[in-house]
Coordinates of C-alpha atoms in Angstrom, one line a residue:
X420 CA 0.0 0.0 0.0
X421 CA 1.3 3.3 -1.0
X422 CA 2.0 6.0 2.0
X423 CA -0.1 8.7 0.4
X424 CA -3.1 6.5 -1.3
X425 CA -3.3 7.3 -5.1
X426 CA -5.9 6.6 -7.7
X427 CA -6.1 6.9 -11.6
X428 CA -9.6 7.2 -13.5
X429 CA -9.9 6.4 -16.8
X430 CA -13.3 7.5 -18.2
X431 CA -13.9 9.3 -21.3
X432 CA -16.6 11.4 -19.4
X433 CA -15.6 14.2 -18.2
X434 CA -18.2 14.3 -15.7
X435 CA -17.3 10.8 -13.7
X436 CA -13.4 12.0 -14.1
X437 CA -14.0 15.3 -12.0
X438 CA -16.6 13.5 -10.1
X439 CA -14.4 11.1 -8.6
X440 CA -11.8 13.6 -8.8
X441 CA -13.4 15.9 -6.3
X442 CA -15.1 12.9 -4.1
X443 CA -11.4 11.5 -3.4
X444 CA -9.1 14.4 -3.0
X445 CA -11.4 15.6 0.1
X446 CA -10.4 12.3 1.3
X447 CA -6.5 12.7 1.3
X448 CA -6.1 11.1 -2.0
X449 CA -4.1 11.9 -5.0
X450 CA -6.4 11.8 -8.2
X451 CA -5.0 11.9 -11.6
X452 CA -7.7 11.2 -14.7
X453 CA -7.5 10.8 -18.3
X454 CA -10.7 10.8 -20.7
X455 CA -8.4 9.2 -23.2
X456 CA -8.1 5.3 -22.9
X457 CA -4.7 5.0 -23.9
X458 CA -3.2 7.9 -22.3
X459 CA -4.8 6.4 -18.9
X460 CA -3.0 3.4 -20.5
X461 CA 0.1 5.0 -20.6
X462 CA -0.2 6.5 -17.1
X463 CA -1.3 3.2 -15.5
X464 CA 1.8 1.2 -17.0
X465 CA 4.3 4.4 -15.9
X466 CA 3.3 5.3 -12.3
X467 CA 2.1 2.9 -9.1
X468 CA -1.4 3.2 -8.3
X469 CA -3.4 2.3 -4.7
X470 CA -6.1 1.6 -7.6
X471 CA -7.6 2.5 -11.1
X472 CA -11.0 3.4 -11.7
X473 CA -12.0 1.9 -15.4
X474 CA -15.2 3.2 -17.1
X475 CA -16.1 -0.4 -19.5
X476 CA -17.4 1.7 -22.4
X477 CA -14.8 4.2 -24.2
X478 CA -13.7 5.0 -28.2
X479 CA -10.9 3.5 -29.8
X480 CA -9.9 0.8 -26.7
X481 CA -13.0 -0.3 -24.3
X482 CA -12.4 -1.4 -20.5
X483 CA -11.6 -5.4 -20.8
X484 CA -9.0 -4.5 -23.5
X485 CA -7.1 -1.5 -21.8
X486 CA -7.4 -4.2 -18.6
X487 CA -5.8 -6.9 -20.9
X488 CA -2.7 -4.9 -21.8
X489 CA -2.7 -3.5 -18.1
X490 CA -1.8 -6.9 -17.1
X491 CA 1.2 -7.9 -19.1
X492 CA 3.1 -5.2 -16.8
X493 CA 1.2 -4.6 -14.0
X494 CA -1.0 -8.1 -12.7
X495 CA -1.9 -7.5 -9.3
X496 CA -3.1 -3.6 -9.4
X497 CA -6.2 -2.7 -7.9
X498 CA -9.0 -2.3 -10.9
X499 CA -12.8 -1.0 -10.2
X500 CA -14.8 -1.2 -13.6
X501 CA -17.3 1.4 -13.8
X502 CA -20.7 0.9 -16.3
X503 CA -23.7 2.4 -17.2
X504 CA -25.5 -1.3 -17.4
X505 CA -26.0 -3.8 -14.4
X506 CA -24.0 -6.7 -16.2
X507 CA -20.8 -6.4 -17.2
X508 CA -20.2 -7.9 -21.1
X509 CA -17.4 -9.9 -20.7
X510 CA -17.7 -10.6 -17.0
X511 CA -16.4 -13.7 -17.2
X512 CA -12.7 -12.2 -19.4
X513 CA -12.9 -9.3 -16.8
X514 CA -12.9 -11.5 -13.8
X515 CA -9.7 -13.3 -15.5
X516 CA -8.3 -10.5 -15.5
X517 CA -8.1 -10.0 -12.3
X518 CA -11.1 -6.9 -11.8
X519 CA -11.1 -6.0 -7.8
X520 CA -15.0 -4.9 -8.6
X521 CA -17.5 -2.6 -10.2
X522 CA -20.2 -0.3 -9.8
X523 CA -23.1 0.9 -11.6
X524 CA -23.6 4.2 -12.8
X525 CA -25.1 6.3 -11.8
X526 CA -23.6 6.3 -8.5
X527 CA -23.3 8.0 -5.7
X528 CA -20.5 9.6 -3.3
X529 CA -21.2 7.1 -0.6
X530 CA -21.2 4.1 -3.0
X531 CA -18.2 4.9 -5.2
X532 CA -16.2 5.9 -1.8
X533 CA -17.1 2.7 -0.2
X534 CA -16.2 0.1 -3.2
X535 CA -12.9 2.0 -2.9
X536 CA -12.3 1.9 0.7
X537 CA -13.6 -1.6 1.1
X538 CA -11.0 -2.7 -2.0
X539 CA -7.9 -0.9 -0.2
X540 CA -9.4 -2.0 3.4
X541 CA -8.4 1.8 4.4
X542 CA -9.7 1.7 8.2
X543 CA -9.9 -2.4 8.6
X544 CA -7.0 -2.9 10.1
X545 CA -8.2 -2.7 13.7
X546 CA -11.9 -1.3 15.2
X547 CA -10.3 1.8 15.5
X548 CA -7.2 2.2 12.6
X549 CA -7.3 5.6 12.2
X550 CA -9.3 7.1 14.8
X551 CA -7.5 5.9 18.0
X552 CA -6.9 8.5 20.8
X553 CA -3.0 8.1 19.6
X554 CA -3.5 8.8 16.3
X555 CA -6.3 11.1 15.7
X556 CA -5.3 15.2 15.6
X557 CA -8.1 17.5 15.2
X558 CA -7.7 20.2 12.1
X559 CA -9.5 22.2 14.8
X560 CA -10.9 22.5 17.8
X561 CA -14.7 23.9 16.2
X562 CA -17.3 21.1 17.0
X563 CA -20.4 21.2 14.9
X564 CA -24.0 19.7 15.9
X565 CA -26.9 18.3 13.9
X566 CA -29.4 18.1 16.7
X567 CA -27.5 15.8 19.5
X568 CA -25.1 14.0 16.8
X569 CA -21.7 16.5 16.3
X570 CA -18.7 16.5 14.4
X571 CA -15.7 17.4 14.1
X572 CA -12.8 17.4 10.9
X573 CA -9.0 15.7 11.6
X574 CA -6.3 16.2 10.1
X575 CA -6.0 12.8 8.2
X576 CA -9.6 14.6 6.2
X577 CA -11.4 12.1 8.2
X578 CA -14.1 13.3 10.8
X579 CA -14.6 12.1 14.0
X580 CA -18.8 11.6 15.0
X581 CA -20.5 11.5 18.3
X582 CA -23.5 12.6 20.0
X583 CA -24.1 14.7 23.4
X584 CA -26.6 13.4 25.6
X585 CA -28.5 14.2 28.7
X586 CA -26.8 12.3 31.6
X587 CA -31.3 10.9 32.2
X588 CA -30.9 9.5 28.5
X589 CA -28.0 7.2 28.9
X590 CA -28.4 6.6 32.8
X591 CA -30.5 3.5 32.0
X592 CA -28.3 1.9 29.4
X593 CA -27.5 -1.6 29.2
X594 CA -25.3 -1.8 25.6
X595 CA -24.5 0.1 22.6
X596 CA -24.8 -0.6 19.1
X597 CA -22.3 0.9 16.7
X598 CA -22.0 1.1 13.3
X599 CA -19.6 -1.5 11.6
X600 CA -16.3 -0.6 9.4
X601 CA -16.9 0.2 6.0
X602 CA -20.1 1.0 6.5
X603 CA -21.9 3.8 4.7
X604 CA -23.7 6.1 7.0
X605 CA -26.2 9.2 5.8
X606 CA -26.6 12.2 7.0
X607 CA -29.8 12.1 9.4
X608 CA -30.0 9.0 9.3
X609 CA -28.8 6.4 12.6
X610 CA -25.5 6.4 13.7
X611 CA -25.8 3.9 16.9
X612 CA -28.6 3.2 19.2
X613 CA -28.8 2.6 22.7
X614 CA -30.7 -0.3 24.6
X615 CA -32.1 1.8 27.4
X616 CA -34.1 0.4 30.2
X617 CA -38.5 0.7 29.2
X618 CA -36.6 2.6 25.7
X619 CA -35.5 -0.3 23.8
X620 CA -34.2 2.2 20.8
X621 CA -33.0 5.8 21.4
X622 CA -31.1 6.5 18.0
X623 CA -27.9 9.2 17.4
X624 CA -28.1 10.2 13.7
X625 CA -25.0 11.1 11.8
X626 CA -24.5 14.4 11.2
X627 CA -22.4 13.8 8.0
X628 CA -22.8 10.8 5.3
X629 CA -19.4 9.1 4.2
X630 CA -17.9 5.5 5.0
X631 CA -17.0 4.6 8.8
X632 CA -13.6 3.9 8.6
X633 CA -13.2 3.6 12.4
X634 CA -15.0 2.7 15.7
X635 CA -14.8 3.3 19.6
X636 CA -15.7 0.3 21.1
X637 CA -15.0 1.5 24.5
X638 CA -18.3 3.7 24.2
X639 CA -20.1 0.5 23.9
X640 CA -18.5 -0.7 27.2
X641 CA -19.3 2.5 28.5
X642 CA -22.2 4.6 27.3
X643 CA -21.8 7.2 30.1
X644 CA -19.0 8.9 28.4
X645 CA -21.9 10.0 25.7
X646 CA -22.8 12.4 28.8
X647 CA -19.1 12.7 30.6
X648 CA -16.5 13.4 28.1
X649 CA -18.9 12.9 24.8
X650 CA -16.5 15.0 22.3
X651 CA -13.0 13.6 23.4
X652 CA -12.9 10.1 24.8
X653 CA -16.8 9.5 23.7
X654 CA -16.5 9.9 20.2
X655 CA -18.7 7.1 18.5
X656 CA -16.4 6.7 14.8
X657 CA -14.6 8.0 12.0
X658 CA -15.6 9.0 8.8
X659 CA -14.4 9.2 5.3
X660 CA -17.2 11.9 4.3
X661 CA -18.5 11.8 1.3
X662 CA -19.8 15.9 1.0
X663 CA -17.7 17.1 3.6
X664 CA -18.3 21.1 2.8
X665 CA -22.2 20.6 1.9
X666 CA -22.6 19.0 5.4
X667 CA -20.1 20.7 7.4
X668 CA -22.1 23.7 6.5
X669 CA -25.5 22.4 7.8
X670 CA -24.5 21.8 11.2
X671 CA -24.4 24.6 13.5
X672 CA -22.0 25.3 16.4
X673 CA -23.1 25.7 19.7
X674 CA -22.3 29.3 20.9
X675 CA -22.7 30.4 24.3
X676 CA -22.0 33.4 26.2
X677 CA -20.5 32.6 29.4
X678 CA -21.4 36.3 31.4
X679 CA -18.9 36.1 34.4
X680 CA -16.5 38.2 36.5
X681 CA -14.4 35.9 37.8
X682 CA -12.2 34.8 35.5
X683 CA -10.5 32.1 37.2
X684 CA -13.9 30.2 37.7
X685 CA -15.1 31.4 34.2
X686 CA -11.9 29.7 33.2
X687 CA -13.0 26.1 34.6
X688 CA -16.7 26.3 33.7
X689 CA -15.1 27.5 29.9
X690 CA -13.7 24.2 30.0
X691 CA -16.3 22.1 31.4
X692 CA -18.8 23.7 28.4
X693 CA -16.0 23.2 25.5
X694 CA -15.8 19.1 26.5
X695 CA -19.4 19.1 25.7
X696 CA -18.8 20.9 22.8
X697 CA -19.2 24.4 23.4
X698 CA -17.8 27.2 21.4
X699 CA -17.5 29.7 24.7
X700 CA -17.5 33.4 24.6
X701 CA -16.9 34.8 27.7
X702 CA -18.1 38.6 28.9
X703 CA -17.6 40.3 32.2
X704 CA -19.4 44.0 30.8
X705 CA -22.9 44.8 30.1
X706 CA -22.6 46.7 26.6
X707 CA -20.1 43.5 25.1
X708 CA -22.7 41.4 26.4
X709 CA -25.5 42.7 24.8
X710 CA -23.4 43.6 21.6
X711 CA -22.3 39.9 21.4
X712 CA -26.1 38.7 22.1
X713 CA -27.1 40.5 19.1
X714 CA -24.9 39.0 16.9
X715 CA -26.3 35.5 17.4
X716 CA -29.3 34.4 16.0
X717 CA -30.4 32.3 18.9
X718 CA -28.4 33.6 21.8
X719 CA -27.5 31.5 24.6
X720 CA -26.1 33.1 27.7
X721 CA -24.8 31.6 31.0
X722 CA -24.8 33.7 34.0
X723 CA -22.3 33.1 36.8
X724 CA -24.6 34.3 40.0
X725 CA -21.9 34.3 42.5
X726 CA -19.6 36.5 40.4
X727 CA -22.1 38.9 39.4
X728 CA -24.1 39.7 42.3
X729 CA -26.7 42.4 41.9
X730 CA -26.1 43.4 38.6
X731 CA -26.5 39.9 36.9
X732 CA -30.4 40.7 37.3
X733 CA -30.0 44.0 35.9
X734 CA -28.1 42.9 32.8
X735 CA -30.3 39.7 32.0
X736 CA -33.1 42.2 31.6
X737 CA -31.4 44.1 29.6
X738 CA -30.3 41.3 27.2
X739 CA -34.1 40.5 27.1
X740 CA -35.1 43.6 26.6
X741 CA -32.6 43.8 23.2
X742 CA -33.0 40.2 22.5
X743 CA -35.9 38.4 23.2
X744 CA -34.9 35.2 21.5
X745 CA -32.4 34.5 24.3
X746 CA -32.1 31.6 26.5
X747 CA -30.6 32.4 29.7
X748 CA -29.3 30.0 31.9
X749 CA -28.3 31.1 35.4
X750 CA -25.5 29.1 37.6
X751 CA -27.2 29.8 41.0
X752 CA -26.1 29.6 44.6
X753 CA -28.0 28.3 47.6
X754 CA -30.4 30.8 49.5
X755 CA -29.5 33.6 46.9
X756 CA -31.2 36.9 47.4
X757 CA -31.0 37.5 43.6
X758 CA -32.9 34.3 41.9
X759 CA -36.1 35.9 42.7
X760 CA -35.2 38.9 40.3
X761 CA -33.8 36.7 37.7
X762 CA -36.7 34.9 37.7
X763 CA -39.3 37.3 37.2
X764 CA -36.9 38.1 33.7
X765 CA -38.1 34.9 32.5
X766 CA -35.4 33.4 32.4
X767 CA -34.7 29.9 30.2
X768 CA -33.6 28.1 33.6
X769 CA -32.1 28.8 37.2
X770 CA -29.8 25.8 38.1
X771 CA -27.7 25.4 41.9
X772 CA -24.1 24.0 40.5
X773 CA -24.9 22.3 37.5
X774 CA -21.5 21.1 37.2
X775 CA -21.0 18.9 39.9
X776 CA -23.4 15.7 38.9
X777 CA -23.8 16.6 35.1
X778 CA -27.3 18.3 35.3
X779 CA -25.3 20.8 33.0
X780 CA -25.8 18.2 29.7
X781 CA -29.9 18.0 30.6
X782 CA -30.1 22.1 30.6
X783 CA -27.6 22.7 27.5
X784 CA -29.9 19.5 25.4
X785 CA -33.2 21.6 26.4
X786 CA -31.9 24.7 25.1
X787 CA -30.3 23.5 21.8
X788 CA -32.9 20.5 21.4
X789 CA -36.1 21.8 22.1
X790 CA -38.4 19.2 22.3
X791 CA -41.5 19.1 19.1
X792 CA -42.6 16.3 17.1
X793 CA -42.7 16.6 13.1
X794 CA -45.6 17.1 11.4
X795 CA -45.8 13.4 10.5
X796 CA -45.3 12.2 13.7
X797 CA -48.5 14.5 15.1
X798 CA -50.5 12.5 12.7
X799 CA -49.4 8.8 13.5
X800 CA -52.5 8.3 14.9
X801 CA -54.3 9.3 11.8
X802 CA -55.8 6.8 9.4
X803 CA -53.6 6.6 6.2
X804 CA -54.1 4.4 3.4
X805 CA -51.0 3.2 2.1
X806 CA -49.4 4.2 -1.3
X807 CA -47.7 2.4 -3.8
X808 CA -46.3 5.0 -5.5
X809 CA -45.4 8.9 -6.5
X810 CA -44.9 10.2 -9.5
X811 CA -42.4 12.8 -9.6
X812 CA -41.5 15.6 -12.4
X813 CA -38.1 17.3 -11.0
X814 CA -36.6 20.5 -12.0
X815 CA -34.6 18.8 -14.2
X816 CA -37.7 17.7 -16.5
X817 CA -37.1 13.7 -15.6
X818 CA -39.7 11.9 -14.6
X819 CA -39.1 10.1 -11.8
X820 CA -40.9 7.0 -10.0
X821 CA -41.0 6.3 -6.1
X822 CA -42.1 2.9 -6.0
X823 CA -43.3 1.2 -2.4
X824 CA -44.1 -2.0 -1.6
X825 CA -46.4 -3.8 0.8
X826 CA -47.3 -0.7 3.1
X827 CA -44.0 0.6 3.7
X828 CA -45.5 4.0 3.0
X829 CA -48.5 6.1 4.0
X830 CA -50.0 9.0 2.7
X831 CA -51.2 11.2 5.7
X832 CA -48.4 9.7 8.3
X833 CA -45.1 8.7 8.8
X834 CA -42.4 8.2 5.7
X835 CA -44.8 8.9 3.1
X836 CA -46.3 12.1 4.6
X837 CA -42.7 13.4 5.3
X838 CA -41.8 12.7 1.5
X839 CA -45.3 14.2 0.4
X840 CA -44.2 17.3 1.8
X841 CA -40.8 18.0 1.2
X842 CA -41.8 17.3 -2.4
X843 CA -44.4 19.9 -2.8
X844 CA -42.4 22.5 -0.8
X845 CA -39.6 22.2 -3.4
X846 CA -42.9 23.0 -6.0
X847 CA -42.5 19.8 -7.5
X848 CA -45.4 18.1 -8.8
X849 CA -46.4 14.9 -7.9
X850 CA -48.8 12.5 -8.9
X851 CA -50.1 9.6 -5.6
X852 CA -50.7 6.4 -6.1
X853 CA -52.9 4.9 -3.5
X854 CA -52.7 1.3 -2.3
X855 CA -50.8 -1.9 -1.3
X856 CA -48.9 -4.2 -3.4
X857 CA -45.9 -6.9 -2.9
X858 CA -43.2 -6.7 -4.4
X859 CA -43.4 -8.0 -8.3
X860 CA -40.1 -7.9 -9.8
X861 CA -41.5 -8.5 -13.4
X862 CA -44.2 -5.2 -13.3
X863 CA -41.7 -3.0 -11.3
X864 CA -39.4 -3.1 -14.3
X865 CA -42.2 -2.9 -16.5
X866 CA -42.8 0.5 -14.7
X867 CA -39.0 1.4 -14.7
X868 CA -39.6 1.4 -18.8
X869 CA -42.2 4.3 -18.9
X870 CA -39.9 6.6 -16.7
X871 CA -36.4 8.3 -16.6
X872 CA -36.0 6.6 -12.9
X873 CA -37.4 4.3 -10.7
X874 CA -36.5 4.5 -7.0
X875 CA -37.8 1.2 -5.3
X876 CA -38.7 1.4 -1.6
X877 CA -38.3 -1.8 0.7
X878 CA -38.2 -2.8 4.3
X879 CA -35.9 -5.9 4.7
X880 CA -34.6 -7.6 8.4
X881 CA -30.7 -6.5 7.8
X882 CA -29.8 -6.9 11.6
X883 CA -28.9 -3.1 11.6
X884 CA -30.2 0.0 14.0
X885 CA -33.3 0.5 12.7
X886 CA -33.9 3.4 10.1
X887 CA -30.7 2.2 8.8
X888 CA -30.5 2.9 4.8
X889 CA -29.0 0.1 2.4
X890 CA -29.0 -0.1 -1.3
X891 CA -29.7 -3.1 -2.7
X892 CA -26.0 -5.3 -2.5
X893 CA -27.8 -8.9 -3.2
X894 CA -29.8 -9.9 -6.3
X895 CA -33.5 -10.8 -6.6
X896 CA -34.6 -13.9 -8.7
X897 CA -35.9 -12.7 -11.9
X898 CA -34.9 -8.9 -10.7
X899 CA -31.3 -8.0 -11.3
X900 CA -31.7 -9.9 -14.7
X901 CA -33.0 -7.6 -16.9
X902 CA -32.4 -4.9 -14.6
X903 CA -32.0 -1.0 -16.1
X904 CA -29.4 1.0 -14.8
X905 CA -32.6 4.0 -14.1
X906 CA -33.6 1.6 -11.1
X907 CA -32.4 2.0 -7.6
X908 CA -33.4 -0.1 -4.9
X909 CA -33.4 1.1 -1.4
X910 CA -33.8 -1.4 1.7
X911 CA -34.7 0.0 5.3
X912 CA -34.3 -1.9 8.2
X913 CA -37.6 -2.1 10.5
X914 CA -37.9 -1.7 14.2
X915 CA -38.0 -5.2 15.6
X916 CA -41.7 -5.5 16.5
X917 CA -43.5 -5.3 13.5
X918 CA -42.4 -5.7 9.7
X919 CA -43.2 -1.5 8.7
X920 CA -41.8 1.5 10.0
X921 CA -44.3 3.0 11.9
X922 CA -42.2 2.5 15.3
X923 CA -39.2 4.7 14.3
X924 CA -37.9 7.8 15.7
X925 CA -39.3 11.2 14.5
X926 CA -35.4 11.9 13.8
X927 CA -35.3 9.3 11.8
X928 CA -38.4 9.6 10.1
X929 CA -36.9 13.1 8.8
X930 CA -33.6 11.8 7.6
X931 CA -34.9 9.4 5.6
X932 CA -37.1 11.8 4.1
X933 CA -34.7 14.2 3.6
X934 CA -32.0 12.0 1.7
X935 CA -34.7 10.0 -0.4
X936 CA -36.0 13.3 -1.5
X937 CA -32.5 14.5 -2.3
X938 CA -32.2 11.7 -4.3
X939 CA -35.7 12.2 -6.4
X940 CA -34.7 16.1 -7.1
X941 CA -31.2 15.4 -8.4
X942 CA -31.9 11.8 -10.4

């Protein structure tokens, strides 16, 4: 294995050469293309490669024949084929000659990153090969959150993944369930799951999508430190992220305003809010207090109590007064003469030493995770006949088919009403399909004829934390066969009581909808 991972692709589309150009080189690897087959020839005979990504179909020499003179000087490198067509002609010359694997195009980040990864076993060399404690050096010290779930980049490209919880979330736990290596994990979608006492399921989405390259079983062994030291020694895996910038720039840092004027005490409780992820700011005057309170959409402010005295009353109303949006936490003392005054400023919460037995993480989750169910979830309740389908027309002018098979989705509740939605607020226009149908491999691809793409929507027992994403990696009798390259099949794994998935998280729920809309828009 090289030191510095390299990778040559040979396609005489531009778009797949810059594609996987710009996919890779945010992972730390050096990318060199060539749309010309035997200049990529030329290339792959002169220089060593970690592994050569071959489109099948090019001018003037095709993939099996550029693979064919590869291997007269170079037998053993690493070859992906890549094709627009679910069979590979030849398949039986291109497995002589030695092809590591291929994928299907289309494809996405996350599958073309993961064929990759898998191939070169980058991460599998222990449960946590590039993410140990020894190892690991953060590019910087800005933590970013989706929700509960946060991340945070390294210096390796990879990103390290966790989630802050509320000491009453975890208390109860009796195991852990991580993702596995070389696993692709989505955005919003679960990223482990705890086994909680009378809450069999309590799921941590990822905040990014990419390819685990790297574990921490130790938070398995000990799911306190999701509560105790959640953003150093609780960090849940690595990642090889798949749209690091696009991501990155959804989550949001957690800014607080620590208002103190002690600074050796500000200095520790700086500290304290940083290991949970924190970005601290902290202000000992009135006018920077309220000047820095302005400047944050969503201010939230700590007051010290003991430090301030009698004007930390004075100054919270005058933050309110400027900014009503502001949570305001206050660190109070025993028997203090000044929590009646803060409380009649409505404040967000007055706590005695929240430090000392972690009541800190239950106050900093109610102010950046307000509680709220989706509109999906409010109408779970509600009858809902199921749907077998949407028809889709995105901006692009493709006509695109959701297909859904034996009551997966709903039309008022759930999935299918979280779908529903997003679609129409993106003005897309959509045509229902009401009703409940197995699975029929044989009219499904009949259907995938009449469109541009057909997205086909499953639940299927993988053994994974449920809500957990997968596309289809095994065949289908009388499916694959046949198969288009305009058909993707998508497999979700159900909660363990019941075969739909009515039971999963409202978190969840979202995710899913989020990423299979995605999908629909851009197809």
């Amino acid at each position: 294995m090289l030191a510095e991972p390299r990778l040559l692709v040979v396609d005489d589309e531009e778009l797949y050469c810059e594609a996987c150009r710009r996919i890779f080189s945010r992972q730390g690897f050096v990318v060199e293309k060539s749309q010309d087959a035997r200049r990529g020839l030329e290339l792959a005979e002169s220089n060593d490669y970690s592994a050569i990504l071959l489109d099948v179909r090019m001018p003037e020499m095709d993939g099996l024949e550029f693979l064919r003179n590869l291997r007269a000087t170079k037998p053993d490198v690493p070859v992906i084929l890549m094709t627009g067509f679910p069979t590979i002609p030849g398949a039986a010359t291109a497995v002589r000659l030695k092809a590591s694997d291929y994928v299907t195009k289309p494809f996405t980040p996350e599958e073309i990153t993961q064929a990759v990864r898998n191939l070169l076993n980058l991460g599998k060399a222990s449960p946590t090969a590039g993410g140990s404690a020894d190892r690991w050096t953060p590019a910087s010290s800005e933590v970013r959150f989706l929700g509960r779930s946060w991340a945070q980049p390294g210096v390796d490209t990879t990103y390290r993944v966790g989630a802050v919880l509320p000491r009453s979330r975890v208390g109860n736990s009796i195991a852990a369930t991580l993702p596995r290596i070389g696993e692709v994990v989505y955005r919003g979608l679960p990223l482990m799951d705890l086994n909680i006492v009378g809450d069999p399921c309590r799921v941590a989405v990822s905040p990014l999508s990419g390819v685990v390259v790297a574990v921490n079983p130790a938070v398995a062994e000990h799911p306190e430190l999701l509560w105790s030291r959640p953003c150093t020694e609780g960090w849940v895996a690595a990642i090889a992220p798949t749209r690091p910038e696009e991501h990155w720039n959804l989550c949001r840092p957690r800014n607080v305003i620590l208002v103190s004027r002690d600074s050796t005490a500000a200095g520790v409780q700086a500290r304290q809010l940083a290991e949970l992820g924190c970005r601290v700011r902290v202000e000992a005057d009135a006018a920077a207090l309220v000047a820095a309170a302005m400047n944050d959409e969503q201010p939230v402010l700590i007051f010290d109590e003991a430090s301030l005295g009698a004007y930390g009353p004075a100054w919270a109303e005058r933050v309110k007064m400027t900014v009503p949006a502001a949570k305001t936490l206050v660190l109070g003392t025993d028997n203090s003469p000044w929590e009646t005054a803060y409380r009649q400023q409505k404040i967000f919460f007055y706590a005695i030493r929240p430090f000392d037995d972690y009541e800190i993480t239950e106050v900093l989750d109610a102010m950046f995770c307000p509680g709220g169910r989706s509109a999906a979830h409010e109408a779970a309740r509600t009858p809902s006949e199921p749907m077998r389908g949407i028809l889709v027309r995105n901006h692009q002018g493709r006509k695109i088919y959701l297909a859904a098979f034996d009551g997966v989705l709903r039309a008022h509740r759930g999935l299918g009403c979280a779908i529903r939605k997003r679609l129409l607020d993106r003005l897309l226009p959509i045509e229902t399909y009401l009703g409940d149908k197995p699975f029929d491999p044989a009219e499904t691809l009949k259907t995938a004829k009449t469109v541009d793409h057909l997205f086909a929507l499953m639940v299927k027992d993988m053994g994974r934390i449920p809500g957990t994403l997968v596309r289809e990696q095994e065949n289908h009798a009388g499916w694959t066969e046949g198969r288009g390259s305009n058909v993707t099949v998508w497999h979700i794994q159900p909660e363990a009581q019941g075969p739909r998935l009515e039971g999963l998280p409202p978190a969840t729920i979202e995710g899913l909808a989020d990423l299979i809309v995605e999908e629909i828009a851009n197809a």
